[in-house]
């Protein structure tokens, strides 16, 4: 495995944790706050931008 595969795996795990609201024991709840809503919105926008760039790179 090279560093890019490991980085991709870490990003996927972090995204799943952010979307599902998984949290560590003893931390403050963030799942139903506006901050989590904005984080999810930003994650979707970022995924759309990256998908657009991937599509553009593939069609050239």
Short mmCIF file of N, CA, C and O in Angstrom, two decimals:
data_model
loop_
_atom_site.label_atom_id
_atom_site.label_comp_id
_atom_site.label_asym_id
_atom_site.label_seq_id
_atom_site.Cartn_x
_atom_site.Cartn_y
_atom_site.Cartn_z
N UNK A 1 0.84 -1.18 0.00
CA UNK A 1 0.00 0.00 0.00
C UNK A 1 0.88 1.25 0.00
O UNK A 1 1.79 1.34 0.79
N UNK A 2 0.57 2.16 -0.88
CA UNK A 2 1.32 3.41 -0.84
C UNK A 2 0.58 4.44 0.01
O UNK A 2 -0.52 4.19 0.51
N UNK A 3 1.15 5.60 0.15
CA UNK A 3 0.58 6.60 1.05
C UNK A 3 -0.76 7.12 0.55
O UNK A 3 -1.61 7.50 1.35
N UNK A 4 -0.98 7.11 -0.75
CA UNK A 4 -2.23 7.61 -1.29
C UNK A 4 -3.41 6.69 -0.94
O UNK A 4 -4.50 7.17 -0.63
N UNK A 5 -3.18 5.40 -0.95
CA UNK A 5 -4.22 4.45 -0.56
C UNK A 5 -4.56 4.62 0.92
O UNK A 5 -5.73 4.63 1.31
N UNK A 6 -3.54 4.77 1.75
CA UNK A 6 -3.78 4.96 3.18
C UNK A 6 -4.51 6.28 3.45
O UNK A 6 -5.40 6.33 4.30
N UNK A 7 -4.14 7.33 2.74
CA UNK A 7 -4.82 8.61 2.89
C UNK A 7 -6.28 8.51 2.46
O UNK A 7 -7.18 9.03 3.14
N UNK A 8 -6.54 7.84 1.37
CA UNK A 8 -7.91 7.65 0.89
C UNK A 8 -8.73 6.86 1.90
O UNK A 8 -9.89 7.21 2.18
N UNK A 9 -8.15 5.84 2.47
CA UNK A 9 -8.85 5.05 3.49
C UNK A 9 -9.17 5.89 4.72
O UNK A 9 -10.29 5.82 5.25
N UNK A 10 -8.25 6.71 5.15
CA UNK A 10 -8.48 7.59 6.30
C UNK A 10 -9.58 8.60 6.02
O UNK A 10 -10.43 8.88 6.87
N UNK A 11 -9.60 9.14 4.81
CA UNK A 11 -10.63 10.12 4.44
C UNK A 11 -12.00 9.46 4.39
O UNK A 11 -12.99 10.04 4.86
N UNK A 12 -12.08 8.26 3.87
CA UNK A 12 -13.36 7.55 3.82
C UNK A 12 -13.88 7.25 5.22
O UNK A 12 -15.05 7.45 5.51
N UNK A 13 -13.01 6.80 6.09
CA UNK A 13 -13.41 6.51 7.47
C UNK A 13 -13.87 7.79 8.17
O UNK A 13 -14.90 7.80 8.87
N UNK A 14 -13.15 8.89 7.97
CA UNK A 14 -13.53 10.16 8.58
C UNK A 14 -14.86 10.66 8.03
O UNK A 14 -15.70 11.19 8.78
N UNK A 15 -15.09 10.49 6.74
CA UNK A 15 -16.36 10.92 6.14
C UNK A 15 -17.53 10.11 6.67
O UNK A 15 -18.59 10.66 6.99
N UNK A 16 -17.36 8.80 6.80
CA UNK A 16 -18.42 7.96 7.34
C UNK A 16 -18.71 8.34 8.79
O UNK A 16 -19.87 8.45 9.20
N UNK A 17 -17.68 8.59 9.56
CA UNK A 17 -17.87 9.01 10.95
C UNK A 17 -18.57 10.36 11.03
O UNK A 17 -19.44 10.57 11.89
N UNK A 18 -18.24 11.27 10.13
CA UNK A 18 -18.86 12.59 10.14
C UNK A 18 -20.33 12.53 9.74
O UNK A 18 -21.18 13.21 10.33
N UNK A 19 -20.63 11.71 8.75
CA UNK A 19 -22.02 11.63 8.27
C UNK A 19 -22.90 10.91 9.27
O UNK A 19 -24.04 11.33 9.52
N UNK A 20 -22.42 9.85 9.86
CA UNK A 20 -23.25 9.07 10.77
C UNK A 20 -23.32 9.66 12.18
O UNK A 20 -24.20 9.32 12.95
N UNK A 21 -22.39 10.53 12.51
CA UNK A 21 -22.41 11.15 13.84
C UNK A 21 -21.76 10.30 14.91
O UNK A 21 -22.01 10.50 16.10
N UNK A 22 -20.93 9.35 14.52
CA UNK A 22 -20.23 8.52 15.50
C UNK A 22 -19.32 9.41 16.33
O UNK A 22 -18.65 10.29 15.80
N UNK A 23 -19.28 9.19 17.63
CA UNK A 23 -18.42 10.01 18.49
C UNK A 23 -17.75 9.14 19.53
O UNK A 23 -18.24 8.06 19.86
N UNK A 24 -16.67 9.62 20.05
CA UNK A 24 -15.96 8.90 21.09
C UNK A 24 -16.70 9.04 22.42
O UNK A 24 -17.44 10.00 22.63
N UNK A 25 -16.47 8.11 23.32
CA UNK A 25 -17.13 8.12 24.62
C UNK A 25 -16.65 9.32 25.45
O UNK A 25 -15.45 9.60 25.53
N UNK A 26 -17.59 10.05 26.02
CA UNK A 26 -17.25 11.18 26.87
C UNK A 26 -17.10 12.51 26.16
O UNK A 26 -16.70 13.50 26.76
N UNK A 27 -17.41 12.56 24.86
CA UNK A 27 -17.30 13.82 24.13
C UNK A 27 -18.64 14.53 24.08
O UNK A 27 -19.68 13.94 24.36
N UNK A 28 -18.63 15.78 23.71
CA UNK A 28 -19.87 16.55 23.64
C UNK A 28 -20.66 16.14 22.40
O UNK A 28 -20.08 15.90 21.34
N UNK A 29 -21.99 16.09 22.50
CA UNK A 29 -22.80 15.72 21.33
C UNK A 29 -22.80 16.85 20.29
O UNK A 29 -22.97 18.01 20.62
N UNK A 30 -22.62 16.47 19.04
CA UNK A 30 -22.61 17.44 17.96
C UNK A 30 -23.59 17.04 16.86
O UNK A 30 -23.91 17.82 15.99
N UNK A 31 -24.13 15.83 16.95
CA UNK A 31 -24.89 15.24 15.85
C UNK A 31 -26.08 16.07 15.39
O UNK A 31 -26.37 16.15 14.21
N UNK A 32 -26.82 16.71 16.29
CA UNK A 32 -28.03 17.43 15.90
C UNK A 32 -27.86 18.94 16.03
O UNK A 32 -28.81 19.65 16.32
N UNK A 33 -26.67 19.44 15.78
CA UNK A 33 -26.43 20.87 15.86
C UNK A 33 -26.26 21.44 14.46
O UNK A 33 -26.09 20.71 13.48
N UNK A 34 -26.32 22.76 14.37
CA UNK A 34 -26.13 23.41 13.06
C UNK A 34 -24.70 23.23 12.57
O UNK A 34 -24.46 23.22 11.36
N UNK A 35 -23.76 23.08 13.49
CA UNK A 35 -22.37 22.86 13.09
C UNK A 35 -22.23 21.55 12.32
O UNK A 35 -21.54 21.48 11.30
N UNK A 36 -22.91 20.50 12.77
CA UNK A 36 -22.86 19.22 12.06
C UNK A 36 -23.57 19.32 10.72
O UNK A 36 -23.13 18.73 9.73
N UNK A 37 -24.65 20.08 10.68
CA UNK A 37 -25.35 20.28 9.41
C UNK A 37 -24.47 20.96 8.38
O UNK A 37 -24.44 20.58 7.21
N UNK A 38 -23.74 21.97 8.81
CA UNK A 38 -22.83 22.67 7.90
C UNK A 38 -21.66 21.76 7.49
O UNK A 38 -21.21 21.82 6.34
N UNK A 39 -21.19 20.93 8.40
CA UNK A 39 -20.11 20.00 8.07
C UNK A 39 -20.58 19.01 7.01
O UNK A 39 -19.84 18.70 6.07
N UNK A 40 -21.80 18.51 7.15
CA UNK A 40 -22.33 17.57 6.15
C UNK A 40 -22.52 18.27 4.81
O UNK A 40 -22.23 17.70 3.76
N UNK A 41 -23.01 19.50 4.84
CA UNK A 41 -23.19 20.26 3.61
C UNK A 41 -21.84 20.47 2.91
O UNK A 41 -21.72 20.26 1.71
N UNK A 42 -20.83 20.87 3.67
CA UNK A 42 -19.50 21.09 3.11
C UNK A 42 -18.94 19.79 2.54
O UNK A 42 -18.30 19.79 1.48
N UNK A 43 -19.18 18.68 3.21
CA UNK A 43 -18.69 17.39 2.74
C UNK A 43 -19.32 17.02 1.40
O UNK A 43 -18.64 16.55 0.49
N UNK A 44 -20.62 17.27 1.26
CA UNK A 44 -21.30 16.98 0.00
C UNK A 44 -20.79 17.89 -1.11
O UNK A 44 -20.53 17.43 -2.23
N UNK A 45 -20.62 19.18 -0.83
CA UNK A 45 -20.10 20.11 -1.83
C UNK A 45 -18.70 19.70 -2.26
O UNK A 45 -18.37 19.69 -3.46
N UNK A 46 -17.86 19.35 -1.31
CA UNK A 46 -16.50 18.92 -1.62
C UNK A 46 -16.51 17.64 -2.47
O UNK A 46 -15.74 17.52 -3.43
N UNK A 47 -17.38 16.71 -2.16
CA UNK A 47 -17.47 15.47 -2.94
C UNK A 47 -17.93 15.76 -4.36
O UNK A 47 -17.42 15.17 -5.32
N UNK A 48 -18.87 16.69 -4.53
CA UNK A 48 -19.33 17.06 -5.87
C UNK A 48 -18.21 17.73 -6.68
O UNK A 48 -18.04 17.45 -7.87
N UNK A 49 -17.45 18.61 -6.03
CA UNK A 49 -16.34 19.27 -6.73
C UNK A 49 -15.29 18.25 -7.16
O UNK A 49 -14.81 18.27 -8.30
N UNK A 50 -14.94 17.33 -6.27
CA UNK A 50 -13.95 16.31 -6.62
C UNK A 50 -14.46 15.38 -7.71
O UNK A 50 -13.70 14.97 -8.59
N UNK A 51 -15.74 15.04 -7.66
CA UNK A 51 -16.32 14.19 -8.71
C UNK A 51 -16.30 14.92 -10.06
O UNK A 51 -16.02 14.31 -11.10
N UNK A 52 -16.57 16.21 -10.05
CA UNK A 52 -16.52 17.00 -11.29
C UNK A 52 -15.11 17.00 -11.87
O UNK A 52 -14.92 16.78 -13.07
N UNK A 53 -14.11 17.25 -11.02
CA UNK A 53 -12.73 17.25 -11.49
C UNK A 53 -12.31 15.87 -12.00
O UNK A 53 -11.59 15.76 -13.00
N UNK A 54 -12.74 14.82 -11.34
CA UNK A 54 -12.43 13.46 -11.79
C UNK A 54 -13.08 13.18 -13.14
O UNK A 54 -12.47 12.57 -14.03
N UNK A 55 -14.31 13.63 -13.33
CA UNK A 55 -15.00 13.44 -14.59
C UNK A 55 -14.31 14.21 -15.71
O UNK A 55 -14.13 13.69 -16.80
N UNK A 56 -13.91 15.45 -15.42
CA UNK A 56 -13.23 16.27 -16.43
C UNK A 56 -11.87 15.67 -16.79
O UNK A 56 -11.48 15.68 -17.96
N UNK A 57 -11.16 15.13 -15.83
CA UNK A 57 -9.85 14.54 -16.10
C UNK A 57 -9.99 13.27 -16.93
O UNK A 57 -9.13 12.97 -17.75
N UNK A 58 -11.07 12.56 -16.72
CA UNK A 58 -11.25 11.31 -17.44
C UNK A 58 -11.68 11.54 -18.90
O UNK A 58 -11.35 10.76 -19.78
N UNK A 59 -12.44 12.60 -19.15
CA UNK A 59 -12.94 12.83 -20.50
C UNK A 59 -11.92 13.48 -21.43
O UNK A 59 -12.17 13.60 -22.60
N UNK A 60 -10.79 13.92 -20.92
CA UNK A 60 -9.78 14.54 -21.78
C UNK A 60 -8.90 13.55 -22.45
O UNK A 60 -8.61 12.52 -22.22
#
